[in-house]
Coordinates of C-alpha atoms and ligand atoms in Angstrom, one line a residue:
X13 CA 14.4 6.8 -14.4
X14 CA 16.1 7.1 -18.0
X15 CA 14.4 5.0 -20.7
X16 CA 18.3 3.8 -21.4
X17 CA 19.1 2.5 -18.1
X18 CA 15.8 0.6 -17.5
X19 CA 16.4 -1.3 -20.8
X20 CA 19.6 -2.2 -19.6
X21 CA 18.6 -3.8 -16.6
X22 CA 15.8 -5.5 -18.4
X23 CA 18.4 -6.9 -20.6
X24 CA 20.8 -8.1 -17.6
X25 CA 17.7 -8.8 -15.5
X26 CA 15.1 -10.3 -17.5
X27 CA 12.0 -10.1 -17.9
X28 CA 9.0 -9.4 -16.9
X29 CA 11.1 -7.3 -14.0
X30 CA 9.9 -4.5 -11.0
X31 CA 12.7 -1.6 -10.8
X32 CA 12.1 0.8 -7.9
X33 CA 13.7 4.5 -7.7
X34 CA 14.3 5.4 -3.7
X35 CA 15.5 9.1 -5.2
X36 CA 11.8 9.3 -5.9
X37 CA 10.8 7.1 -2.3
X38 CA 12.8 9.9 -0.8
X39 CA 11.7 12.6 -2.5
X40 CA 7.8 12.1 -1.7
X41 CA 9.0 11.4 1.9
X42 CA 10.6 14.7 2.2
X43 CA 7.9 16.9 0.5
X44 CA 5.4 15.2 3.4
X45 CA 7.9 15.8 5.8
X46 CA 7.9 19.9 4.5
X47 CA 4.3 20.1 4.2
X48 CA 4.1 19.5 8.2
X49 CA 7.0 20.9 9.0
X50 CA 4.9 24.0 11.3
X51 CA 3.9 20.6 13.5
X52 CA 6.4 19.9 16.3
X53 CA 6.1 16.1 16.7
X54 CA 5.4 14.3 13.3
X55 CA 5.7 10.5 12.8
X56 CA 5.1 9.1 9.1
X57 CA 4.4 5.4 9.2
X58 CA 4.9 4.1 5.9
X59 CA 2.1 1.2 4.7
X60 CA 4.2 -1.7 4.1
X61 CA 1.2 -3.9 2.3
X62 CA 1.6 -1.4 -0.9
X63 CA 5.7 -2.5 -1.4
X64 CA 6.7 -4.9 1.1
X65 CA 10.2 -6.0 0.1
X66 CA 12.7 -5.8 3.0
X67 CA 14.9 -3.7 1.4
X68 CA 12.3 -1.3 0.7
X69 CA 11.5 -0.9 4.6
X70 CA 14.7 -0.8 5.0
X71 CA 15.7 2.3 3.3
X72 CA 11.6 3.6 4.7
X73 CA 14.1 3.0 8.6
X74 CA 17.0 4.9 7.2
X75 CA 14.8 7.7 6.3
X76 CA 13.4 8.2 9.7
X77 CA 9.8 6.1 8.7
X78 CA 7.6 4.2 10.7
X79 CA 6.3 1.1 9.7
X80 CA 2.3 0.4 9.6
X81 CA 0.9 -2.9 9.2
X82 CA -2.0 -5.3 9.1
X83 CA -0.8 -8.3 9.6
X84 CA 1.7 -10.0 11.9
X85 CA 3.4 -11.2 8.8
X86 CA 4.4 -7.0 8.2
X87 CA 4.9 -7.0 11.5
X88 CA 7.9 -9.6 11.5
X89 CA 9.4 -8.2 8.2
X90 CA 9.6 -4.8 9.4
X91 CA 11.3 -6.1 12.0
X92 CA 14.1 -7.4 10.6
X93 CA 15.1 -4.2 9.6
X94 CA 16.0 -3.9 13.6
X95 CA 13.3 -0.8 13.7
X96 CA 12.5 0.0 16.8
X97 CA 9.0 -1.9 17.4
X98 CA 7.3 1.4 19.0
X99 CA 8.0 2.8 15.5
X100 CA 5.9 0.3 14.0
X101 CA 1.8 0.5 14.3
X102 CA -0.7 -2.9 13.7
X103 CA -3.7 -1.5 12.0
X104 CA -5.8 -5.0 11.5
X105 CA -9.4 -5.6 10.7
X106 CA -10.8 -8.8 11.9
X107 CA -8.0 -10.8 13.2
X108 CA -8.0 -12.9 16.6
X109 CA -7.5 -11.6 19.8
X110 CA -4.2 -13.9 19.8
X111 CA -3.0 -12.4 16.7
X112 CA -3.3 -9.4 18.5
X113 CA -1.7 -10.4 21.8
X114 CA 0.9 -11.4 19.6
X115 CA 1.9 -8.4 18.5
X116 CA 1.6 -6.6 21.9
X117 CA 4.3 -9.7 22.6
X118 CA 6.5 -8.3 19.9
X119 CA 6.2 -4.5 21.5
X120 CA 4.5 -3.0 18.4
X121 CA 1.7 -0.2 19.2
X122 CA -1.8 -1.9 18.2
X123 CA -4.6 -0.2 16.9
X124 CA -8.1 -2.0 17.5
X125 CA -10.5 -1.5 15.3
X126 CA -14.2 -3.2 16.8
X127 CA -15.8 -3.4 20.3
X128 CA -16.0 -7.5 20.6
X129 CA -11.7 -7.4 20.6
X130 CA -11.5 -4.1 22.5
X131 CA -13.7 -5.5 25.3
X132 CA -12.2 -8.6 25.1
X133 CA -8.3 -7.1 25.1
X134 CA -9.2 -4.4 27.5
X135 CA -10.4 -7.0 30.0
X136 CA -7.0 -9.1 29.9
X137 CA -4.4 -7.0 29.3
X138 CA -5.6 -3.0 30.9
X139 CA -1.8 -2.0 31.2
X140 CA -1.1 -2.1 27.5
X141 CA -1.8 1.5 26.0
X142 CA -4.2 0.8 23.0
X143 CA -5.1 3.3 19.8
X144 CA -8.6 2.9 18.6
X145 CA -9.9 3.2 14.9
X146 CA -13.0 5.6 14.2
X147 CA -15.0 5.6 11.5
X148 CA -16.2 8.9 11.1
X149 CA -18.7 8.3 8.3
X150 CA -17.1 10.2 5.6
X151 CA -18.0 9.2 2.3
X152 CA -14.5 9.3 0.3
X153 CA -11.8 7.6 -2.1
X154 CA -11.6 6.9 -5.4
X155 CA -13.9 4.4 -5.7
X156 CA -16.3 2.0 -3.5
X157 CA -14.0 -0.9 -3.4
X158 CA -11.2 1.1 -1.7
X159 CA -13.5 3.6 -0.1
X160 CA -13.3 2.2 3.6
X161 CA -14.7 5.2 5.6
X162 CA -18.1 4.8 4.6
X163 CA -21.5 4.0 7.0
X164 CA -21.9 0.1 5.7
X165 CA -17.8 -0.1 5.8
X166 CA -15.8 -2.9 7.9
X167 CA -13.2 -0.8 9.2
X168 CA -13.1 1.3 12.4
X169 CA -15.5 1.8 15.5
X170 CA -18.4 4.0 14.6
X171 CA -18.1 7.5 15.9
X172 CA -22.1 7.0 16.8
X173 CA -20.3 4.0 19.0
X174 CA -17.5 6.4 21.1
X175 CA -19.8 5.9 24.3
X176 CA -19.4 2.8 24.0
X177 CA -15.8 2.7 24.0
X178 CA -15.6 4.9 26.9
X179 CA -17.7 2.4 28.7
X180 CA -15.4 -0.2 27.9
X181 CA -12.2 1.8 29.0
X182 CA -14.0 2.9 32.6
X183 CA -15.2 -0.8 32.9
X184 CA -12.0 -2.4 32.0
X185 CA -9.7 0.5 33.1
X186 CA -7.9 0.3 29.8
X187 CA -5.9 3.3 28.9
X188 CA -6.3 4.8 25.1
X189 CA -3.8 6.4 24.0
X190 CA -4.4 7.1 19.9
X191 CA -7.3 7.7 17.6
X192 CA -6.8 6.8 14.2
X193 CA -8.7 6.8 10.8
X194 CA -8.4 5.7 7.6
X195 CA -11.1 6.5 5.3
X196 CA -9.7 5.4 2.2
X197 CA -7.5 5.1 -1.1
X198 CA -7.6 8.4 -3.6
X199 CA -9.0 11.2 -1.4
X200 CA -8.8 14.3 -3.5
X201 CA -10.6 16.7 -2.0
X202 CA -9.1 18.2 1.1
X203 CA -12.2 19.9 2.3
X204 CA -13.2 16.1 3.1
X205 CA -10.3 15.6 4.8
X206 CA -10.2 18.5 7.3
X207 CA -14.0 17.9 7.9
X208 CA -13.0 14.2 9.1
X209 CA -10.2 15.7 10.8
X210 CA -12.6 17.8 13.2
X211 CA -14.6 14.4 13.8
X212 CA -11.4 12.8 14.7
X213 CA -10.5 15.7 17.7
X214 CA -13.6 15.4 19.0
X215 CA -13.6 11.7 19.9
X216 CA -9.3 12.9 20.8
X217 CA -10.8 15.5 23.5
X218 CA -12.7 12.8 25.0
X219 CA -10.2 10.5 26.1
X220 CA -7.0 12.1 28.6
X221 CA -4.4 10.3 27.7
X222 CA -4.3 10.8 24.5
X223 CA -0.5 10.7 22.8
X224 CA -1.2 10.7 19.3
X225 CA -3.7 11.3 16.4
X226 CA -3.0 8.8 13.4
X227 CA -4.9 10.2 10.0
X228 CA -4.1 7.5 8.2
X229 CA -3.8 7.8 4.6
X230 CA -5.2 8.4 0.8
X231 CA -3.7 10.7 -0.7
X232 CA -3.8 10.6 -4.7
X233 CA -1.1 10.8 -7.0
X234 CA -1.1 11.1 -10.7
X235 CA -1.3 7.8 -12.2
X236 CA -1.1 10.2 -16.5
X237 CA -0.5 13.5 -17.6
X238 CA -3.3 16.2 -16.4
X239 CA -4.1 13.7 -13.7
X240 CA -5.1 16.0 -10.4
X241 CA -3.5 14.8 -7.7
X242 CA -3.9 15.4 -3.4
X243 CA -2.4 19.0 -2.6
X244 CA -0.1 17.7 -0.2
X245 CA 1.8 21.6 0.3
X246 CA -2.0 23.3 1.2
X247 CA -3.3 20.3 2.7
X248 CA 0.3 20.5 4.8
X249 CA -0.8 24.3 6.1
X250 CA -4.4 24.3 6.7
X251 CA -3.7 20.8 9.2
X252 CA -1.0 21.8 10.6
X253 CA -2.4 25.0 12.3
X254 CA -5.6 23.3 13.2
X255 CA -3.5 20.5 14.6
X256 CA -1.3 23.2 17.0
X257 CA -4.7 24.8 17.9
X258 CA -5.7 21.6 19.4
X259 CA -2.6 21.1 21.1
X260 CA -3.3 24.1 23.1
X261 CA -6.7 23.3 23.6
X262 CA -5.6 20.2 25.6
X263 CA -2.5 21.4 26.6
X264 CA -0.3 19.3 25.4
X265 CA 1.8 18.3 22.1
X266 CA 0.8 15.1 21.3
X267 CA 2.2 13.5 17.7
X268 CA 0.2 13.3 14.7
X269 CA 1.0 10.7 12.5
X270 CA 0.2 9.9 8.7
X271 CA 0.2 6.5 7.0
X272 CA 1.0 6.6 3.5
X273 CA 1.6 3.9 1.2
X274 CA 0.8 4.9 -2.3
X275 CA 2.0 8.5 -2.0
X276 CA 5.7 7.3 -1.3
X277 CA 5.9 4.6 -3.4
X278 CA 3.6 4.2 -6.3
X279 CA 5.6 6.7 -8.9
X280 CA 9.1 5.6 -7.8
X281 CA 8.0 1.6 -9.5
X282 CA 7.9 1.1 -12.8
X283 CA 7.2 -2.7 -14.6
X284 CA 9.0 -4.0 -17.5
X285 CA 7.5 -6.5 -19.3
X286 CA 8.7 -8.2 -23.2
X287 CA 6.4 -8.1 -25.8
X288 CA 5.7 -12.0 -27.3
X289 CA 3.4 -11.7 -30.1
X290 CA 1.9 -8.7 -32.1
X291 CA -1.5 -10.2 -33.2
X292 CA -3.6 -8.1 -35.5
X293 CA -7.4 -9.4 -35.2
X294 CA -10.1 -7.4 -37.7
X295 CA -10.7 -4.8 -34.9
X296 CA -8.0 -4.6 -32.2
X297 CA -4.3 -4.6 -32.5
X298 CA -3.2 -7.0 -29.6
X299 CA 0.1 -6.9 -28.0
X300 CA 0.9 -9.7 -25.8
X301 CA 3.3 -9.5 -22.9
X302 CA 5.3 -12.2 -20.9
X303 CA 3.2 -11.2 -18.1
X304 CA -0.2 -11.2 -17.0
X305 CA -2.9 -10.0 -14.1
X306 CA -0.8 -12.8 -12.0
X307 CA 2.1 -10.4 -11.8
X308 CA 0.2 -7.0 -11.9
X309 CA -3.6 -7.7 -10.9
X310 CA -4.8 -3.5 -10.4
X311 CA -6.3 -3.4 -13.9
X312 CA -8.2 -6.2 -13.6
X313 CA -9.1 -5.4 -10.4
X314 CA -10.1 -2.0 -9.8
X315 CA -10.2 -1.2 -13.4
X316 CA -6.7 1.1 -12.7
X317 CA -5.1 2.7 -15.6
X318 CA -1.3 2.0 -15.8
X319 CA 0.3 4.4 -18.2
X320 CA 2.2 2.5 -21.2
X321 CA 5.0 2.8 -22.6
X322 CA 7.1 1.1 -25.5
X323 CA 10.4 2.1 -24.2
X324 CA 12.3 0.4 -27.3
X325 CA 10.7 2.8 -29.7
X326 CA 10.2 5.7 -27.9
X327 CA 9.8 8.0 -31.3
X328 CA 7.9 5.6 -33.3
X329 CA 4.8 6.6 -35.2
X330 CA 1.9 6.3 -32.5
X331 CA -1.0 3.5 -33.1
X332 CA -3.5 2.1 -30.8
X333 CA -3.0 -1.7 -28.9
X334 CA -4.4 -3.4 -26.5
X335 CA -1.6 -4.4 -24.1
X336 CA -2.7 -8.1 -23.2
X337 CA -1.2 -10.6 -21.3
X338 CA -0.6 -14.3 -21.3
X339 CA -3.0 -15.7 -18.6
X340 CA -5.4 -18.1 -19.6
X341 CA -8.4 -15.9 -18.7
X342 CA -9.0 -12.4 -20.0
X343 CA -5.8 -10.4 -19.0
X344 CA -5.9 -6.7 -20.3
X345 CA -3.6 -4.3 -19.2
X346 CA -5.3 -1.3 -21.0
X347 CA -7.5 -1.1 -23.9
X348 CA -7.2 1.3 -26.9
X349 CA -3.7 2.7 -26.3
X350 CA -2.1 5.3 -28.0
X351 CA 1.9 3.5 -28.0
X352 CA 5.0 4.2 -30.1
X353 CA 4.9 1.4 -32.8
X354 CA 5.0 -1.6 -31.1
X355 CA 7.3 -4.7 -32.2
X356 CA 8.1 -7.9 -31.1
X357 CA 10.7 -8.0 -27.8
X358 CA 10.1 -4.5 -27.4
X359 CA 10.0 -3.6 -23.7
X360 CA 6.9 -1.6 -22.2
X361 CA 6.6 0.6 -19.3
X362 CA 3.9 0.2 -17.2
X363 CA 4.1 3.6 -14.9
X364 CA 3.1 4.1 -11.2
X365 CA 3.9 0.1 -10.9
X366 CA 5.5 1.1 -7.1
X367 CA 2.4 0.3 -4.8
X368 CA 0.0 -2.7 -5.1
X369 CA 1.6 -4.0 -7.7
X370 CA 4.7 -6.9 -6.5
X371 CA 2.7 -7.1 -3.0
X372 CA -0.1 -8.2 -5.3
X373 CA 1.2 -10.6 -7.2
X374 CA 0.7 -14.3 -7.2
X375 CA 1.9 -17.7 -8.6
X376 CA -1.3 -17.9 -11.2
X377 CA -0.7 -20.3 -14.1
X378 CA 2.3 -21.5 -12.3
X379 CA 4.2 -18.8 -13.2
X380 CA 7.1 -17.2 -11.2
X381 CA 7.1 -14.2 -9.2
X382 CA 9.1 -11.2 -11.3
X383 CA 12.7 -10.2 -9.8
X384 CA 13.2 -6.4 -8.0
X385 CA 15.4 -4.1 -8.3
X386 CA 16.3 -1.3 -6.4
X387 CA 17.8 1.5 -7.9
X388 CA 20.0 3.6 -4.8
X389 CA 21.9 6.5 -6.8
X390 CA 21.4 5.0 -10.0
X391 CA 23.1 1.8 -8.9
X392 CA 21.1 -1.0 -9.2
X393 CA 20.8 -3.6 -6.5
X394 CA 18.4 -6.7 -7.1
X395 CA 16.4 -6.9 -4.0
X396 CA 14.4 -10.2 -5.1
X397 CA 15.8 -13.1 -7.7
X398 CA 12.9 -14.1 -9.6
X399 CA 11.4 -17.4 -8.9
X400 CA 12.5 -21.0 -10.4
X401 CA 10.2 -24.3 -10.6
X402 CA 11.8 -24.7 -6.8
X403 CA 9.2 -21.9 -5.2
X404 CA 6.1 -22.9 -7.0
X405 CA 7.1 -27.0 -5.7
X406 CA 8.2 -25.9 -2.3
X407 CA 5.8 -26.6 0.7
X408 CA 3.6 -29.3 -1.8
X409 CA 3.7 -32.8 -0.5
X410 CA 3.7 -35.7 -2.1
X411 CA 1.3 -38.0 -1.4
X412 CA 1.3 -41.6 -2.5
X413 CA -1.6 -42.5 -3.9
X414 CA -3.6 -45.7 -3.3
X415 CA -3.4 -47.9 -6.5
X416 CA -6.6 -47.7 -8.6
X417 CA -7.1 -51.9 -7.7
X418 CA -6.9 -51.1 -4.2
X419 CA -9.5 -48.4 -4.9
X420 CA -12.2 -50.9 -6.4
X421 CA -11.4 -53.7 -4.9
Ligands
LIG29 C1 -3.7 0.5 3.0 C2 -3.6 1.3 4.2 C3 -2.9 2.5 4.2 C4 -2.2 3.1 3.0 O1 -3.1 3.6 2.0 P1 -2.5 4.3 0.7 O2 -3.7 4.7 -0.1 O3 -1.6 3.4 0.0 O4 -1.7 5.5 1.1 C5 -2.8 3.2 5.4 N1 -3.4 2.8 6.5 C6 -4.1 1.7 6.5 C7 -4.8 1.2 7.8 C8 -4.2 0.9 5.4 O5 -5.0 -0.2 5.5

C-alpha cells in the first residue's frame, strides 16, 4: 500500500482507521495454493477469528476459501456470504453439546475436540460424519500462550487417548471422517511440523473412513525486516509427497486441508492512528496516539512487536519514542523506537495490523470501535463505519431506580 494513498484515506476516513489490501489477501492465498499444488484435492479454510469482517470472508468465498471457525457466531457470519456450509469447518474447544448440534443444524462439518462431547454426540446423532482433534504432543509456536499443542494444553484429544476414541466410535457406531491438528501460532521450524504430520497419519490409518486430514495452522510471517518467516514453497514439497504416499498407502485420495489465519491476512492490514500529544519527559520521548490497547490489544498482550511508522514524515531525521496510547492504564505500543521525527497529527503505521487486531478490539474507555476499509484494486471500499455514542448505548437498559427515601425508609 503507498504511504500517499493511506494518508488520504485517513484524511477522508478518520482516524484511528484499519485499511486492508486483498491484492496481498490474494497473493498469500495463491503462493499456499502453489506450494501444494503436486496434492490433487486441497481445501484451504481460512480462520475467520483473525479478520472477521464479512466482506473479508467474502472476497476469502470468491477466492475459492473455506471458512473455519470456533464459534457459532463465525459460523452464522460466514454464512451470509451464501458459502456453501460443507465449505465451512467448526473447530471449538469447550462449548455445549447444543452449541454443537447447532451447527450440525446449520450443515457445517464439526470437529470435536474431547471424549465427554464425542461420547456424548456419538450416542445421539451416529449418522453425522464427525472430524476429531489430536493433540499429538508437539511442543511448538511462538510462545506458551499461543502454543496449543503441548502435553498440559486444552485443545485436542490426546494421541495417548486414540483407543479411546475408537472405543467410542465401535460403541456408538459413529463414523469419523477427519483428523485434525492445530498445534499452534508461529511454527518456524518445519522439521516440527512434518514430525507431527507422521503422528497425525497414524491415528488417519486407523480409522476407514477417513476423507480428509486438516493440519490446521501456524505458519509465521515477518512481523520487521530480517524477520524469518515459515518456508511455505519447501514446506509445500516435502508435505505434499508424503501426503500422496499416504494416499496410496490407503488407497484412496482423501483432501488435506490447512487453516490459516495469520498467514493470509496479517501483512495485507495496516492501522492508522493520529498522533495527539508529543510529551518529552527527562528519559522517554512519548508520543501519544488517539488510540489505545482497546483498539489494538497484541502488544499488550503477547508482548507482539508492530512495526512503526510515521507515514507523514517519512524522510525525517530518525529519534527514538515510545508510541503510547490514550487508555487510562498503561497502553504502549512499542518502546524505544527508531521513527522519522515525530509531530503532532502525524499519522503512524502500525504494520502486520491484518490478523488479531479489529477481531480483538473492544469498547474500553467507552471508546468506539475504528472504521475498515478495504482496499479491492486500489479502490477503497469502507467495510465498517466507525462507531457513534449509539453502539456503546445500545442493548443497556435503563432501569429506574428506587428513590434514596424509599431506600431507608
Ligand atoms: C486460530 C486458529 C487457526 C489460525 O491460526 P493462525 O496462526 O492465525 O494461522 C487455525 N485453526 C484453529 C483451530 C484456530 O483456533
Amino acid at each position: 500500500m503507498k504511504r500517499e494513498q493511506l494518508l488520504e484515506l485517513a484524511n477522508k476516513y478518520g482516524s484511528p482507521l484499519y485499511v486492508y489490501d486483498t491484492d496481498k489477501i490474494a497473493s498469500q492465498y495463491n503462493r499456499l495454493t502453489n506450494a501444494f499444488s503436486g496434492v490433487k484435492n486441497l481445501k484451504l479454510n481460512y480462520a475467520v477469528k483473525a479478520l472477521s469482517n464479512i466482506n473479508i470472508l467474502k472476497f476469502f468465498k470468491n477466492l475459492g476459501a473455506g471458512l473455519d471457525t470456533v464459534s457459532i457466531q463465525e459460523v452464522e457470519l460466514g454464512l451470509t456470504t451464501g458459502i456453501d456450509p460443507r465449505n465451512i469447518i467448526y473447530t471449538p474447544n469447550g462449548v455445549s453439546l447444543k452449541e454443537i448440534e447447532d451447527a450440525v443444524e446449520l450443515g457445517v462439518q464439526i470437529n470435536i475436540d474431547n471424549l465427554s462431547i464425542l461420547e456424548q454426540f456419538g450416542q445421539k446423532h451416529p449418522e453425522v460424519p464427525v472430524c476429531v482433534r489430536i493433540n499429538p504432543h508437539i511442543m511448538a509456536g511462538g510462545n506458551s500462550k499461543i502454543s496449543v499443542g503441548h502435553i498440559d494444553s486444552k485443545f485436542g484429544i490426546s494421541i495417548h487417548q486414540v483407543p479411546h476414541i475408537k472405543r467410542v466410535v465401535e460403541n456408538t457406531g459413529m463414523n469419523i471422517n477427519g483428523i485434525h491438528m492445530h498445534t499452534g501460532s508461529d511454527i518456524l521450524d518445519i522439521d516440527t511440523f512434518l514430525r507431527a504430520t507422521e503422528i497425525l497419519f497414524d491415528v488417519a490409518k486407523q480409522f476407514e473412513n477417513i476423507e480428509f486430514i486438516d493440519f490446521g495452522s501456524g505458519f509465521k510471517v515477518p512481523y520487521k525486516e530480517g524477520d524469518i518467516s515459515t518456508d511455505i514453497e519447501q514446506l509445500g514439497i516435502q508435505l505434499s509427497e508424503r501426503f500422496n504416499e499416504f494416499c496410496k498407502e490407503i488407497g484412496k485420495e482423501i483432501t488435506l486441508m490447512f487453516e490459516p489465519g495469520k498467514f493470509l491476512v496479517s501483512e495485507a492490514g495496516v492501522f492508522l492512528a493520529k498522533v495527539n500529544v508529543v510529551k518529552q519527559t527527562t528519559s522517554t520521548v512519548f508520543a501519544h496516539v488517539d488510540s489505545g490497547f482497546n483498539h489494538l490489544v497484541r502488544p499488550m498482550m503477547y508482548n507482539s512487536y508492530h512495526h512503526i511508522t510515521n507515514i507523514s514524515n517519512p524522510d525525517g531525521k530518525d529519534r527514538y519514542y515510545s508510541v503510547v496510547g490514550y487508555i487510562c492504564e498503561t497502553d504502549t505500543f512499542g518502546s524505544n523506537r527508531r521513527i522519522s521525527e515525530i509531530s503532532e497529527e502525524d499519522i503512524l503505521c502500525f504494520h502486520n495490523a491484518g490478523a488479531y487486531c479489529f477481531s480483538m478490539a473492544s469498547n474500553y474507555n467507552s471508546r468506539y470501535l475504528p472504521a475498515e476499509v478495504m482496499l479491492v484494486d486500489g479502490q477503497d471500499y469502507l467495510i465498517r463505519k466507525r462507531q457513534t455514542l449509539k453502539d456503546i448505548l445500545n442493548n443497556q437498559e435503563v432501569v429506574s431506580l428506587p428513590k434514596k427515601e424509599e431506600v431507608t425508609a
